[in-house]
Amino acid sequence: MGSSGSALKVCTDHRGGINWLSLSPDGQHLLTGSEDGTARLWSTADSQCHGHFQGHESYITFCHLENEVAFTCSADHTIRKWDVMTGQCLAIYRGHTSIVNRILVAKDYLFSCSYDRTARCWSVDKEKQIQEFRGHRNCVLTLAHYSPRDVLDESEEEQEKLSRDFLVTGSTDCTVKLVNRYLYSGSADKTVKCWLADTGEQVQTYKTHKHSVSTLKYHAGILFTGSGDACARAFNSKTGVLQRIFRGHKFIINCIQIHNELLYTASHDGTLRIWDVQGICKRNKHRLKKERSVLGKSSQKGSLSRLFNNRVGCTVEQENGELEAVELM
């Protein structure tokens, strides 16, 4: 059944549920976006709140943290850019006519998607909308950005011919993550399934969740999950065996991050909880080293796993398969 873990620290500064948690590229900070309409910056060194971003007129749905700037999107139909050091709002991106669900930063562009059934591309610096993508019959809930060289095993010469990037949009509540050649999907059926990405074969099912699986994270041979049953879980990704249950949250866990063998869980109960996962990571280290050695011999440049480097899950709609790949101009 797996042993239970207790949190090292519980951060309760937010006055509403936490909808998303983002880790900076340098690993020094975490950003939380909340139902209280604010975002907070946390230090991974001391787990203290070092920044408070205020300005949105409704709750924050998603946040993205760079080393020097942060981005948040909200039910107030806007996206905001913030200075991490001062907390000052640097830019406001207006144009969506409903709740903005997700944002994605790639190169000098900002992508967003919304309940208004559109995805949009913005110039980060000029605060100007460059392109609008229509076609979905329902709200757009997720985004992924990639170039042909991210997914095609082609020569350098042929990759240069395929110069255009693509934006993938999806409409669903199902989470999908790619690790090497394995695809992990979390579902409302209370399970996570592991698939071979190249053949579509199902190779493992992770059970014991008592509600829908809301978020996934793979780290050091362990699959971490968050669920609507208010628990986080750690599974041996190879065997599917449950290794630990993390109890303490009161509502659904919306997002999880891993840094320095600490597990961060953000919940709709308004708390950020920090857990020590050093023990279970250490037990899986030897197996992971062997797996990487085998995979390293067969891996090639331009593998599909690079599609998810921004930690944005690509999703498809279960009912009508609504998924679009849009060629960027």
mmCIF file of C-alpha atoms in Angstrom:
data_model
loop_
_atom_site.group_PDB
_atom_site.id
_atom_site.type_symbol
_atom_site.label_atom_id
_atom_site.label_comp_id
_atom_site.label_asym_id
_atom_site.label_seq_id
_atom_site.Cartn_x
_atom_site.Cartn_y
_atom_site.Cartn_z
ATOM 1 C CA MET A 1 0.000 0.000 0.000
ATOM 2 C CA GLY A 2 2.965 2.338 0.466
ATOM 3 C CA SER A 3 4.043 4.263 3.525
ATOM 4 C CA SER A 4 2.644 7.671 4.418
ATOM 5 C CA GLY A 5 4.765 10.794 4.409
ATOM 6 C CA SER A 6 4.422 13.947 6.478
ATOM 7 C CA ALA A 7 5.168 17.411 5.116
ATOM 8 C CA LEU A 8 8.391 19.161 6.096
ATOM 9 C CA LYS A 9 6.648 22.508 5.834
ATOM 10 C CA VAL A 10 3.193 23.912 5.070
ATOM 11 C CA CYS A 11 2.995 27.390 3.518
ATOM 12 C CA THR A 12 -0.365 29.063 4.118
ATOM 13 C CA ASP A 13 0.143 32.631 2.836
ATOM 14 C CA HIS A 14 -2.432 32.402 0.046
ATOM 15 C CA ARG A 15 -6.070 33.147 0.900
ATOM 16 C CA GLY A 16 -7.476 30.918 -1.813
ATOM 17 C CA GLY A 17 -6.778 27.684 -3.645
ATOM 18 C CA ILE A 18 -3.478 27.335 -5.517
ATOM 19 C CA ASN A 19 -4.078 26.500 -9.178
ATOM 20 C CA TRP A 20 -0.522 26.195 -10.457
ATOM 21 C CA LEU A 21 3.112 25.916 -9.359
ATOM 22 C CA SER A 22 6.098 26.823 -11.567
ATOM 23 C CA LEU A 23 9.820 26.277 -10.936
ATOM 24 C CA SER A 24 12.399 28.747 -12.268
ATOM 25 C CA PRO A 25 15.021 27.364 -14.706
ATOM 26 C CA ASP A 26 17.807 27.941 -12.171
ATOM 27 C CA GLY A 27 15.834 26.109 -9.483
ATOM 28 C CA GLN A 28 16.073 28.978 -7.002
ATOM 29 C CA HIS A 29 12.417 30.009 -6.919
ATOM 30 C CA LEU A 30 8.875 28.712 -7.155
ATOM 31 C CA LEU A 31 5.851 30.707 -8.283
ATOM 32 C CA THR A 32 2.304 29.927 -7.168
ATOM 33 C CA GLY A 33 -0.870 31.268 -8.785
ATOM 34 C CA SER A 34 -3.986 31.364 -6.654
ATOM 35 C CA GLU A 35 -7.750 31.778 -6.493
ATOM 36 C CA ASP A 36 -7.089 34.853 -4.351
ATOM 37 C CA GLY A 37 -5.986 36.695 -7.520
ATOM 38 C CA THR A 38 -2.321 36.912 -6.534
ATOM 39 C CA ALA A 39 0.897 35.096 -7.298
ATOM 40 C CA ARG A 40 3.626 34.483 -4.745
ATOM 41 C CA LEU A 41 7.346 33.890 -5.194
ATOM 42 C CA TRP A 42 9.020 31.330 -2.925
ATOM 43 C CA SER A 43 12.680 30.567 -2.320
ATOM 44 C CA THR A 44 13.623 26.901 -2.638
ATOM 45 C CA ALA A 45 16.516 27.567 -0.237
ATOM 46 C CA ASP A 46 14.448 28.602 2.795
ATOM 47 C CA SER A 47 10.838 27.964 1.634
ATOM 48 C CA GLN A 48 9.944 31.559 2.492
ATOM 49 C CA CYS A 49 7.713 33.873 0.453
ATOM 50 C CA HIS A 50 9.894 36.558 -1.161
ATOM 51 C CA GLY A 51 7.447 38.187 -3.544
ATOM 52 C CA HIS A 52 3.757 39.038 -3.826
ATOM 53 C CA PHE A 53 2.335 39.929 -7.246
ATOM 54 C CA GLN A 54 -0.997 41.774 -7.180
ATOM 55 C CA GLY A 55 -3.036 43.304 -9.994
ATOM 56 C CA HIS A 56 -5.334 40.727 -11.528
ATOM 57 C CA GLU A 57 -9.050 41.399 -11.068
ATOM 58 C CA SER A 58 -9.962 37.725 -10.727
ATOM 59 C CA TYR A 59 -8.337 34.393 -9.876
ATOM 60 C CA ILE A 60 -5.092 33.220 -11.487
ATOM 61 C CA THR A 61 -5.417 30.042 -13.522
ATOM 62 C CA PHE A 62 -1.793 29.419 -14.473
ATOM 63 C CA CYS A 63 1.702 30.852 -13.988
ATOM 64 C CA HIS A 64 5.079 30.538 -15.661
ATOM 65 C CA LEU A 65 8.371 31.512 -14.020
ATOM 66 C CA GLU A 66 11.616 32.507 -15.723
ATOM 67 C CA ASN A 67 14.722 33.554 -13.784
ATOM 68 C CA GLU A 68 14.035 37.294 -14.040
ATOM 69 C CA VAL A 69 10.400 37.607 -15.137
ATOM 70 C CA ALA A 70 7.148 35.818 -14.422
ATOM 71 C CA PHE A 71 3.906 35.437 -16.363
ATOM 72 C CA THR A 72 0.396 34.868 -15.012
ATOM 73 C CA CYS A 73 -2.977 34.436 -16.699
ATOM 74 C CA SER A 74 -6.361 34.924 -15.149
ATOM 75 C CA ALA A 75 -10.116 34.658 -15.267
ATOM 76 C CA ASP A 76 -10.075 38.430 -15.813
ATOM 77 C CA HIS A 77 -9.230 37.619 -19.483
ATOM 78 C CA THR A 78 -5.694 39.021 -19.264
ATOM 79 C CA ILE A 79 -2.076 37.894 -19.070
ATOM 80 C CA ARG A 80 0.482 39.809 -17.022
ATOM 81 C CA LYS A 81 4.270 39.958 -17.093
ATOM 82 C CA TRP A 82 6.075 40.696 -13.815
ATOM 83 C CA ASP A 83 9.532 41.685 -12.657
ATOM 84 C CA VAL A 84 10.603 38.912 -10.285
ATOM 85 C CA MET A 85 12.825 41.130 -8.139
ATOM 86 C CA THR A 86 10.466 44.093 -7.636
ATOM 87 C CA GLY A 87 7.045 42.529 -8.152
ATOM 88 C CA GLN A 88 6.193 45.306 -10.622
ATOM 89 C CA CYS A 89 3.787 44.529 -13.461
ATOM 90 C CA LEU A 90 5.749 45.081 -16.678
ATOM 91 C CA ALA A 91 3.061 44.354 -19.268
ATOM 92 C CA ILE A 92 -0.603 43.433 -19.679
ATOM 93 C CA TYR A 93 -1.738 41.402 -22.680
ATOM 94 C CA ARG A 94 -5.400 42.026 -23.562
ATOM 95 C CA GLY A 95 -7.533 40.422 -26.260
ATOM 96 C CA HIS A 96 -9.089 37.230 -24.950
ATOM 97 C CA THR A 97 -12.815 37.491 -24.254
ATOM 98 C CA SER A 98 -13.014 34.817 -21.564
ATOM 99 C CA ILE A 99 -10.926 32.999 -18.944
ATOM 100 C CA VAL A 100 -7.315 32.463 -20.022
ATOM 101 C CA ASN A 101 -6.415 28.861 -19.150
ATOM 102 C CA ARG A 102 -2.753 28.393 -20.062
ATOM 103 C CA ILE A 103 0.274 30.304 -21.244
ATOM 104 C CA LEU A 104 3.530 29.157 -22.797
ATOM 105 C CA VAL A 105 6.715 31.126 -23.437
ATOM 106 C CA ALA A 106 8.861 30.110 -26.406
ATOM 107 C CA LYS A 107 11.703 32.267 -27.720
ATOM 108 C CA ASP A 108 10.342 35.821 -28.009
ATOM 109 C CA TYR A 109 6.733 34.724 -28.183
ATOM 110 C CA LEU A 110 3.968 34.223 -25.650
ATOM 111 C CA PHE A 111 1.191 31.747 -26.427
ATOM 112 C CA SER A 112 -2.134 31.597 -24.627
ATOM 113 C CA CYS A 113 -5.392 29.665 -24.780
ATOM 114 C CA SER A 114 -8.826 30.433 -23.430
ATOM 115 C CA TYR A 115 -12.429 29.536 -22.813
ATOM 116 C CA ASP A 116 -13.174 31.838 -25.763
ATOM 117 C CA ARG A 117 -12.175 28.822 -27.948
ATOM 118 C CA THR A 118 -9.051 30.483 -29.289
ATOM 119 C CA ALA A 119 -5.305 30.304 -28.867
ATOM 120 C CA ARG A 120 -3.242 33.436 -29.427
ATOM 121 C CA CYS A 121 0.363 34.378 -30.102
ATOM 122 C CA TRP A 122 1.847 37.569 -28.656
ATOM 123 C CA SER A 123 5.092 39.466 -28.915
ATOM 124 C CA VAL A 124 6.560 39.318 -25.408
ATOM 125 C CA ASP A 125 8.259 42.693 -25.630
ATOM 126 C CA LYS A 126 5.728 44.686 -27.636
ATOM 127 C CA GLU A 127 2.615 43.451 -25.760
ATOM 128 C CA LYS A 128 1.044 43.009 -29.193
ATOM 129 C CA GLN A 129 -1.082 40.143 -30.482
ATOM 130 C CA ILE A 130 0.534 38.638 -33.573
ATOM 131 C CA GLN A 131 -1.784 35.789 -34.471
ATOM 132 C CA GLU A 132 -5.108 34.235 -33.452
ATOM 133 C CA PHE A 133 -5.926 30.542 -33.883
ATOM 134 C CA ARG A 134 -9.550 29.462 -34.258
ATOM 135 C CA GLY A 135 -11.199 26.121 -34.963
ATOM 136 C CA HIS A 136 -11.981 24.477 -31.630
ATOM 137 C CA ARG A 137 -15.648 24.018 -30.781
ATOM 138 C CA ASN A 138 -14.967 24.166 -27.065
ATOM 139 C CA CYS A 139 -12.624 25.898 -24.646
ATOM 140 C CA VAL A 140 -8.900 25.417 -25.286
ATOM 141 C CA LEU A 141 -7.219 24.096 -22.157
ATOM 142 C CA THR A 142 -3.645 23.266 -23.059
ATOM 143 C CA LEU A 143 -0.748 24.189 -25.352
ATOM 144 C CA ALA A 144 2.510 22.737 -26.653
ATOM 145 C CA HIS A 145 5.025 24.387 -28.978
ATOM 146 C CA TYR A 146 7.598 22.593 -31.110
ATOM 147 C CA SER A 147 9.726 22.848 -34.221
ATOM 148 C CA PRO A 148 10.191 20.026 -36.757
ATOM 149 C CA ARG A 149 13.680 19.313 -35.447
ATOM 150 C CA ASP A 150 12.117 18.507 -32.053
ATOM 151 C CA VAL A 151 10.241 15.507 -33.407
ATOM 152 C CA LEU A 152 11.786 14.447 -36.708
ATOM 153 C CA ASP A 153 14.903 12.331 -37.061
ATOM 154 C CA GLU A 154 16.199 14.139 -40.125
ATOM 155 C CA SER A 155 19.567 15.348 -41.305
ATOM 156 C CA GLU A 156 20.623 18.901 -40.469
ATOM 157 C CA GLU A 157 20.122 19.857 -44.106
ATOM 158 C CA GLU A 158 16.546 18.575 -44.206
ATOM 159 C CA GLN A 159 15.713 20.170 -40.859
ATOM 160 C CA GLU A 160 16.728 23.539 -42.282
ATOM 161 C CA LYS A 161 14.128 23.107 -45.035
ATOM 162 C CA LEU A 162 11.419 22.565 -42.406
ATOM 163 C CA SER A 163 11.773 26.003 -40.887
ATOM 164 C CA ARG A 164 8.284 26.634 -39.509
ATOM 165 C CA ASP A 165 7.295 25.981 -35.915
ATOM 166 C CA PHE A 166 4.013 24.471 -34.763
ATOM 167 C CA LEU A 167 1.574 25.152 -31.946
ATOM 168 C CA VAL A 168 -0.454 22.185 -30.666
ATOM 169 C CA THR A 169 -3.720 22.959 -28.891
ATOM 170 C CA GLY A 170 -5.995 20.583 -27.008
ATOM 171 C CA SER A 171 -9.328 20.649 -25.237
ATOM 172 C CA THR A 172 -9.667 18.295 -22.267
ATOM 173 C CA ASP A 173 -8.941 17.731 -18.588
ATOM 174 C CA CYS A 174 -6.697 14.695 -19.070
ATOM 175 C CA THR A 175 -2.989 15.055 -18.355
ATOM 176 C CA VAL A 176 -0.272 13.521 -20.516
ATOM 177 C CA LYS A 177 3.502 13.614 -19.977
ATOM 178 C CA LEU A 178 6.342 12.203 -22.128
ATOM 179 C CA VAL A 179 9.575 10.694 -20.571
ATOM 180 C CA ASN A 180 12.043 9.179 -23.089
ATOM 181 C CA ARG A 181 9.950 6.650 -25.065
ATOM 182 C CA TYR A 182 7.243 6.295 -22.424
ATOM 183 C CA LEU A 183 4.006 8.256 -22.332
ATOM 184 C CA TYR A 184 2.173 8.673 -19.007
ATOM 185 C CA SER A 185 -1.506 9.625 -18.950
ATOM 186 C CA GLY A 186 -3.593 10.526 -15.911
ATOM 187 C CA SER A 187 -7.340 10.186 -16.120
ATOM 188 C CA ALA A 188 -10.689 10.740 -14.473
ATOM 189 C CA ASP A 189 -10.937 6.926 -14.250
ATOM 190 C CA LYS A 190 -8.647 7.156 -11.156
ATOM 191 C CA THR A 191 -5.625 5.575 -12.871
ATOM 192 C CA VAL A 192 -2.388 6.492 -14.566
ATOM 193 C CA LYS A 193 -1.320 4.436 -17.564
ATOM 194 C CA CYS A 194 2.097 4.051 -19.161
ATOM 195 C CA TRP A 195 2.339 3.602 -22.946
ATOM 196 C CA LEU A 196 5.103 3.030 -25.465
ATOM 197 C CA ALA A 197 5.136 6.279 -27.406
ATOM 198 C CA ASP A 198 6.187 4.719 -30.706
ATOM 199 C CA THR A 199 3.665 1.828 -30.802
ATOM 200 C CA GLY A 200 0.842 2.939 -28.506
ATOM 201 C CA GLU A 201 1.115 -0.272 -26.480
ATOM 202 C CA GLN A 202 -0.006 -0.052 -22.839
ATOM 203 C CA VAL A 203 2.715 -1.391 -20.548
ATOM 204 C CA GLN A 204 1.670 -0.403 -17.020
ATOM 205 C CA THR A 205 -1.288 0.809 -14.944
ATOM 206 C CA TYR A 206 -0.877 2.708 -11.672
ATOM 207 C CA LYS A 207 -3.877 2.357 -9.385
ATOM 208 C CA THR A 208 -4.943 3.150 -5.771
ATOM 209 C CA HIS A 209 -6.127 6.712 -6.514
ATOM 210 C CA LYS A 210 -9.546 7.349 -5.012
ATOM 211 C CA HIS A 211 -10.407 10.196 -7.378
ATOM 212 C CA SER A 212 -9.326 11.558 -10.771
ATOM 213 C CA VAL A 213 -5.606 12.091 -11.410
ATOM 214 C CA SER A 214 -5.000 15.818 -11.762
ATOM 215 C CA THR A 215 -1.231 16.122 -12.297
ATOM 216 C CA LEU A 216 1.863 14.001 -13.024
ATOM 217 C CA LYS A 217 5.618 14.346 -12.608
ATOM 218 C CA TYR A 218 8.404 11.872 -13.451
ATOM 219 C CA HIS A 219 11.660 12.065 -11.510
ATOM 220 C CA ALA A 220 14.537 9.647 -10.871
ATOM 221 C CA GLY A 221 12.600 6.530 -11.831
ATOM 222 C CA ILE A 222 9.569 7.555 -9.791
ATOM 223 C CA LEU A 223 6.172 8.661 -11.055
ATOM 224 C CA PHE A 224 4.630 11.247 -8.729
ATOM 225 C CA THR A 225 0.895 11.904 -9.011
ATOM 226 C CA GLY A 226 -1.582 14.363 -7.553
ATOM 227 C CA SER A 227 -5.247 13.525 -7.252
ATOM 228 C CA GLY A 228 -8.681 14.825 -6.486
ATOM 229 C CA ASP A 229 -8.584 12.685 -3.333
ATOM 230 C CA ALA A 230 -6.172 15.299 -1.857
ATOM 231 C CA CYS A 231 -3.225 12.881 -1.804
ATOM 232 C CA ALA A 232 0.048 12.773 -3.714
ATOM 233 C CA ARG A 233 1.562 9.396 -4.502
ATOM 234 C CA ALA A 234 4.935 8.015 -5.545
ATOM 235 C CA PHE A 235 5.087 4.918 -7.749
ATOM 236 C CA ASN A 236 8.000 2.849 -8.964
ATOM 237 C CA SER A 237 7.648 3.739 -12.639
ATOM 238 C CA LYS A 238 8.961 0.354 -13.774
ATOM 239 C CA THR A 239 6.903 -1.996 -11.607
ATOM 240 C CA GLY A 240 3.893 0.199 -10.839
ATOM 241 C CA VAL A 241 4.296 -0.483 -7.105
ATOM 242 C CA LEU A 242 3.056 2.292 -4.816
ATOM 243 C CA GLN A 243 5.963 3.469 -2.665
ATOM 244 C CA ARG A 244 4.500 6.322 -0.648
ATOM 245 C CA ILE A 245 1.323 8.310 -0.051
ATOM 246 C CA PHE A 246 1.600 11.971 0.934
ATOM 247 C CA ARG A 247 -1.391 12.984 3.057
ATOM 248 C CA GLY A 248 -2.218 16.385 4.490
ATOM 249 C CA HIS A 249 -3.991 18.432 1.832
ATOM 250 C CA LYS A 250 -7.740 18.937 2.198
ATOM 251 C CA PHE A 251 -8.678 19.352 -1.472
ATOM 252 C CA ILE A 252 -7.470 18.445 -4.961
ATOM 253 C CA ILE A 253 -3.760 18.752 -5.723
ATOM 254 C CA ASN A 254 -3.460 20.913 -8.836
ATOM 255 C CA CYS A 255 0.279 20.885 -9.497
ATOM 256 C CA ILE A 256 3.505 19.270 -8.290
ATOM 257 C CA GLN A 257 7.209 20.059 -8.742
ATOM 258 C CA ILE A 258 10.442 18.312 -7.741
ATOM 259 C CA HIS A 259 13.673 20.105 -6.802
ATOM 260 C CA ASN A 260 16.693 18.902 -4.816
ATOM 261 C CA GLU A 261 14.784 15.760 -3.787
ATOM 262 C CA LEU A 262 11.988 17.827 -2.304
ATOM 263 C CA LEU A 263 8.416 17.397 -3.511
ATOM 264 C CA TYR A 264 6.292 20.554 -3.718
ATOM 265 C CA THR A 265 2.516 20.123 -3.892
ATOM 266 C CA ALA A 266 0.053 22.955 -4.530
ATOM 267 C CA SER A 267 -3.599 22.440 -3.712
ATOM 268 C CA HIS A 268 -7.006 24.011 -3.990
ATOM 269 C CA ASP A 269 -6.962 24.144 -0.183
ATOM 270 C CA GLY A 270 -4.661 27.172 -0.537
ATOM 271 C CA THR A 271 -1.493 25.567 0.830
ATOM 272 C CA LEU A 272 1.906 24.781 -0.604
ATOM 273 C CA ARG A 273 3.362 21.702 1.080
ATOM 274 C CA ILE A 274 6.987 20.555 0.973
ATOM 275 C CA TRP A 275 7.939 16.867 1.385
ATOM 276 C CA ASP A 276 11.255 15.043 1.688
ATOM 277 C CA VAL A 277 11.534 12.372 -1.030
ATOM 278 C CA GLN A 278 15.254 11.698 -0.693
ATOM 279 C CA GLY A 279 14.717 8.162 0.598
ATOM 280 C CA ILE A 280 12.574 6.904 -2.268
ATOM 281 C CA CYS A 281 14.699 8.718 -4.851
ATOM 282 C CA LYS A 282 17.807 7.005 -3.510
ATOM 283 C CA ARG A 283 16.206 3.562 -3.756
ATOM 284 C CA ASN A 284 15.450 4.132 -7.428
ATOM 285 C CA LYS A 285 18.774 5.722 -8.349
ATOM 286 C CA HIS A 286 20.577 2.497 -9.214
ATOM 287 C CA ARG A 287 17.767 1.219 -11.449
ATOM 288 C CA LEU A 288 17.479 4.563 -13.224
ATOM 289 C CA LYS A 289 21.214 4.581 -13.953
ATOM 290 C CA LYS A 290 20.898 1.237 -15.683
ATOM 291 C CA GLU A 291 17.873 2.357 -17.700
ATOM 292 C CA ARG A 292 19.618 5.538 -18.849
ATOM 293 C CA SER A 293 22.611 3.511 -19.941
ATOM 294 C CA VAL A 294 20.411 1.325 -22.139
ATOM 295 C CA LEU A 295 18.382 4.251 -23.490
ATOM 296 C CA GLY A 296 21.515 6.265 -24.159
ATOM 297 C CA LYS A 297 22.753 3.680 -26.639
ATOM 298 C CA SER A 298 19.583 3.892 -28.714
ATOM 299 C CA SER A 299 18.555 7.542 -28.265
ATOM 300 C CA GLN A 300 18.921 9.924 -31.207
ATOM 301 C CA LYS A 301 18.985 13.685 -31.574
ATOM 302 C CA GLY A 302 15.572 15.196 -32.127
ATOM 303 C CA SER A 303 13.560 12.662 -30.102
ATOM 304 C CA LEU A 304 9.914 13.385 -29.355
ATOM 305 C CA SER A 305 10.657 13.886 -25.656
ATOM 306 C CA ARG A 306 11.953 17.388 -26.423
ATOM 307 C CA LEU A 307 8.414 18.447 -27.216
ATOM 308 C CA PHE A 308 7.634 18.657 -23.516
ATOM 309 C CA ASN A 309 10.733 20.531 -22.299
ATOM 310 C CA ASN A 310 8.518 23.395 -21.093
ATOM 311 C CA ARG A 311 6.641 20.964 -18.861
ATOM 312 C CA VAL A 312 3.375 21.641 -20.679
ATOM 313 C CA GLY A 313 1.251 18.534 -21.181
ATOM 314 C CA CYS A 314 -0.187 17.994 -24.652
ATOM 315 C CA THR A 315 -3.764 16.744 -24.396
ATOM 316 C CA VAL A 316 -6.565 15.456 -26.607
ATOM 317 C CA GLU A 317 -10.293 15.481 -26.063
ATOM 318 C CA GLN A 318 -11.753 12.112 -25.140
ATOM 319 C CA GLU A 319 -15.162 12.574 -26.755
ATOM 320 C CA ASN A 320 -14.443 13.910 -30.222
ATOM 321 C CA GLY A 321 -10.657 13.794 -30.464
ATOM 322 C CA GLU A 322 -10.344 17.539 -30.735
ATOM 323 C CA LEU A 323 -6.666 18.286 -31.280
ATOM 324 C CA GLU A 324 -5.099 20.783 -33.616
ATOM 325 C CA ALA A 325 -1.565 21.401 -34.857
ATOM 326 C CA VAL A 326 -1.331 24.911 -36.236
ATOM 327 C CA GLU A 327 1.550 26.011 -38.473
ATOM 328 C CA LEU A 328 2.925 29.299 -37.208
ATOM 329 C CA MET A 329 3.449 32.116 -39.675
#
